[in-house]
XYZ file of C-alpha atoms in Angstrom:
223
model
C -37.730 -65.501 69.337
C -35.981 -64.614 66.589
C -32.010 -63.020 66.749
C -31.822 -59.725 64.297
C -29.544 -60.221 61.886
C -26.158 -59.405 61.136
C -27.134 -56.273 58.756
C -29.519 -55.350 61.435
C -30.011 -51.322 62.081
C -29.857 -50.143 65.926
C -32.718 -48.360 66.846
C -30.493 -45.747 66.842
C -29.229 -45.562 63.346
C -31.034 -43.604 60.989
C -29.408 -42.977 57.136
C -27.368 -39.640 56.563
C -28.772 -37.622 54.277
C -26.278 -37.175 50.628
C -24.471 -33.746 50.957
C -26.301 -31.500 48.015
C -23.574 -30.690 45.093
C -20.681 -28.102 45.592
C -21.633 -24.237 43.611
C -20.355 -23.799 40.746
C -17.200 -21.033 40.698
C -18.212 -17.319 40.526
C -18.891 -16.628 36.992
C -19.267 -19.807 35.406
C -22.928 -21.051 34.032
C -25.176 -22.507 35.808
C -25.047 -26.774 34.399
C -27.892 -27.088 32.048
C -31.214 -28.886 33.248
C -31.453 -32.945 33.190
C -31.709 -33.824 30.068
C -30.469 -31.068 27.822
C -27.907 -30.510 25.768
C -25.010 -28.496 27.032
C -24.487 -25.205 24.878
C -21.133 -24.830 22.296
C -18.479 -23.202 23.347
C -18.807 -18.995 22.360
C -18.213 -19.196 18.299
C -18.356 -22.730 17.540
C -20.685 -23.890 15.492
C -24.065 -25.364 16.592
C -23.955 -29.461 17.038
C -24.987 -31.628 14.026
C -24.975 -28.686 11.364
C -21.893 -29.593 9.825
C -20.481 -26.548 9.137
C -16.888 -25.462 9.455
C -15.060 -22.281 10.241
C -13.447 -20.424 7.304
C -9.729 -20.127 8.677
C -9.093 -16.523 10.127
C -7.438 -14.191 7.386
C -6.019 -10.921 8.651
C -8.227 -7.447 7.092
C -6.745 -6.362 4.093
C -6.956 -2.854 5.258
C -4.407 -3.398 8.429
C -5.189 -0.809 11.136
C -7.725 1.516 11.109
C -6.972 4.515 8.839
C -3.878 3.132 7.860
C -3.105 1.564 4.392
C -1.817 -2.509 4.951
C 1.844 -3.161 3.389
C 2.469 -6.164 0.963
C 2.042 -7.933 -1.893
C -0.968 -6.661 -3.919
C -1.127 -3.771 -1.593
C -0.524 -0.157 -2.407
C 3.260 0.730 -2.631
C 4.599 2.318 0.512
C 6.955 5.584 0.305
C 10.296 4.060 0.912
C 10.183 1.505 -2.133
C 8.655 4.033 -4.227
C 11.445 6.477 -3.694
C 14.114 3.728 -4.309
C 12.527 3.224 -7.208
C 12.300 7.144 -8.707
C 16.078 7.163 -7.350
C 16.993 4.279 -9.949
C 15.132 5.829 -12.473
C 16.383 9.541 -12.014
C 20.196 8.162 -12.169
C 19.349 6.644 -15.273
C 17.824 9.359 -16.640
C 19.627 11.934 -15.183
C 23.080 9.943 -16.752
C 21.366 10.286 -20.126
C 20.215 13.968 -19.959
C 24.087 15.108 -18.464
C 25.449 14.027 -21.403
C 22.565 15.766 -23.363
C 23.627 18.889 -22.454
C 27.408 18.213 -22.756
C 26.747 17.850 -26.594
C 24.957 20.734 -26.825
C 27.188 23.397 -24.804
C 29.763 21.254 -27.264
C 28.051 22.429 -30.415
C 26.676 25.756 -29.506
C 28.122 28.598 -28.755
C 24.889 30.487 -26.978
C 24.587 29.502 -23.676
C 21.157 30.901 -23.581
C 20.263 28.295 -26.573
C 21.874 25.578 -25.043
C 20.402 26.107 -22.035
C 16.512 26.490 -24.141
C 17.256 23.287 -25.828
C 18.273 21.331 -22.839
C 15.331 22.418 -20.922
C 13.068 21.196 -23.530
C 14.888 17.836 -23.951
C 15.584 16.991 -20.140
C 11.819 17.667 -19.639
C 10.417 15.122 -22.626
C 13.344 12.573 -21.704
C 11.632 12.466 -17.972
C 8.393 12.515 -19.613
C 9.343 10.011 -22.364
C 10.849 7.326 -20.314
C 7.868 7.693 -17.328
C 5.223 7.698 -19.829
C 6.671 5.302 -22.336
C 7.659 2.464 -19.263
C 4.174 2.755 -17.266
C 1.951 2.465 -20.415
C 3.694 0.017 -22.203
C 4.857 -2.414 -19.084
C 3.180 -0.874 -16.258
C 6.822 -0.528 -14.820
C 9.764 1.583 -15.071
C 13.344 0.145 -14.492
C 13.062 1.106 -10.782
C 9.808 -0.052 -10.496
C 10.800 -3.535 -11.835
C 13.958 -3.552 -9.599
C 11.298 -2.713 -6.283
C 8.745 -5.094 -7.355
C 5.781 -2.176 -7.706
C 3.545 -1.299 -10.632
C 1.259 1.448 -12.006
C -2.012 0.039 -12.805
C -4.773 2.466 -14.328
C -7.698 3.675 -12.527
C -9.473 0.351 -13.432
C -6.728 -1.639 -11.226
C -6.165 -4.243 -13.301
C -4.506 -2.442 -17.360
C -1.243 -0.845 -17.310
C -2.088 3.164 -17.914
C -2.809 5.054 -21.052
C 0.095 7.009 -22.320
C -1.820 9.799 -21.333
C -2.949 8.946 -18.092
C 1.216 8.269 -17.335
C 2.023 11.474 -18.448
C -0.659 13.309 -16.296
C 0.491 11.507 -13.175
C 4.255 12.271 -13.732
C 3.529 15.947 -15.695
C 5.593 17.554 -12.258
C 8.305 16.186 -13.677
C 7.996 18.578 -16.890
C 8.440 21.661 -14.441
C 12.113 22.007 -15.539
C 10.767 23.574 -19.156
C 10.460 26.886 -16.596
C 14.526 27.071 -16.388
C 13.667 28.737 -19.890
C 12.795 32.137 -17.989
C 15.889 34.373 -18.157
C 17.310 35.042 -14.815
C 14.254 33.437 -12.225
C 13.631 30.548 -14.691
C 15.945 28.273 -12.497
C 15.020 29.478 -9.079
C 11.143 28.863 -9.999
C 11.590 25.642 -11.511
C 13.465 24.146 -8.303
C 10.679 25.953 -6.254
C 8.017 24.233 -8.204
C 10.235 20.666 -8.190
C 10.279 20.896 -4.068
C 6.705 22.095 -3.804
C 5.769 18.891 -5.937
C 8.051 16.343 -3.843
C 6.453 17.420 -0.481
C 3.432 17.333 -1.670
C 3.416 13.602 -3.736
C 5.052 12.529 -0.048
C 2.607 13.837 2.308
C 0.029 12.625 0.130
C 1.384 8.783 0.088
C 1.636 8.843 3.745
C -1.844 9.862 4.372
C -3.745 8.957 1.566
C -5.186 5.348 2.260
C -4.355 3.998 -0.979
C -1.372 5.613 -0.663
C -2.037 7.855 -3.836
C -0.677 11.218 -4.320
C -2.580 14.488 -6.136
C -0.988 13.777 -9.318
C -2.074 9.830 -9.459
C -5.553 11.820 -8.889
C -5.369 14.307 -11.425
C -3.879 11.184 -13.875
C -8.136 9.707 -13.313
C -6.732 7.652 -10.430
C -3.868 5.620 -11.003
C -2.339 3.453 -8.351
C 1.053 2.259 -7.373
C 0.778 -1.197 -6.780
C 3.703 -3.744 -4.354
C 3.537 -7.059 -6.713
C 6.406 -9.376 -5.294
């Protein structure tokens, strides 16, 4: 007769069956089948292609409907009116003394007043037209980092296309009117500031009518 074993089973013992796999958490795939691959990660690139990601850039255009702010981006409203500020002190300097000479040398206010019109107009019109088409910038523009690019975005203006964009700024030649010619000009003046600012601020590349009427020239932020 032969003794069992020390590894011997009991009649008894029978082998407890493995406990099956715990669920996966509530949302999460199910594991691929036996063999498979598992799938990338949501965006990555498929395995063994080789290609990489081009690094995220920001839009250009910022948020929708309004214009981004930056280098090579239209000029906002606040640098652009620094900018007209320098350049009406300098021009404004030029054109008081202007008109000091001439109420010296004449005797006719109404002259004096005629002739100073017609100069403080072409002096805004001059230096404007003159700066832009020539450089692209005017002293303020230069000192704000923005230029005025034609409506091909990459030449400086025309003389003629930087007159027709700053041409509100001729609206003083109305002071020649007797009696209402100073009253309309300012009129005009303010009706053309509100409108070149409520244009910039909703226009998405930030151009006002006058940049429009000029073929469409464009105020650009270049440092």
């Amino acid at each position: 007769m032969v003794s069992p074993g020390p590894y011997a089973e009991s009649p008894g013992d029978e082998p407890t069956p493995a406990s099956p796999p715990p669920p996966p958490p509530y949302g999460a795939p199910p594991p691929p089948p036996y063999g498979a691959q598992p799938q990338p990660p949501y965006g990555a690139p498929p395995p063994g292609t080789g290609y990489t990601p081009p690094p995220y850039a920001p839009p250009m255009g910022g948020a929708p409907g309004m214009p981004a702010y930056g280098v090579g981006q239209p000029g906002n409203l606040g640098d652009r009116f620094l900018a007209r500020f320098i350049d009406g002190l300098i021009v404004g300097v030029v054109g008081v003394i202007l008109s000091f000479v001439l109420a010296f040398i004449s005797d006719s206010w109404f002259l004096t007043g005629f002739i100073s019109s017609v100069l403080t107009a072409a002096l805004y019109l001059g230096y404007f037209g003159y700066f832009e088409s020539s450089r692209g910038q005017t002293i303020g523009k230069q000192a704000m980092k923005l230029k005025v690019f034609g409506p091909d975005r990459v030449s400086n203006p025309t003389l003629e296309q930087a007159i027709r964009r700053n041409i509100w700024l001729g609206f003083g030649l109305i002071r020649i009117i007797p009696i209402i010619g100073g009253l309309l000009s300012g009129l005009a003046g303010l009706a053309a500031v509100i409108l070149i600012v409520v244009n910039i601020n909703s226009d998405p590349q930030r151009q006002h009518w006058f940049d429009k009427f000029a073929g469409g020239t464009q105020v650009i932020k270049i440092g």
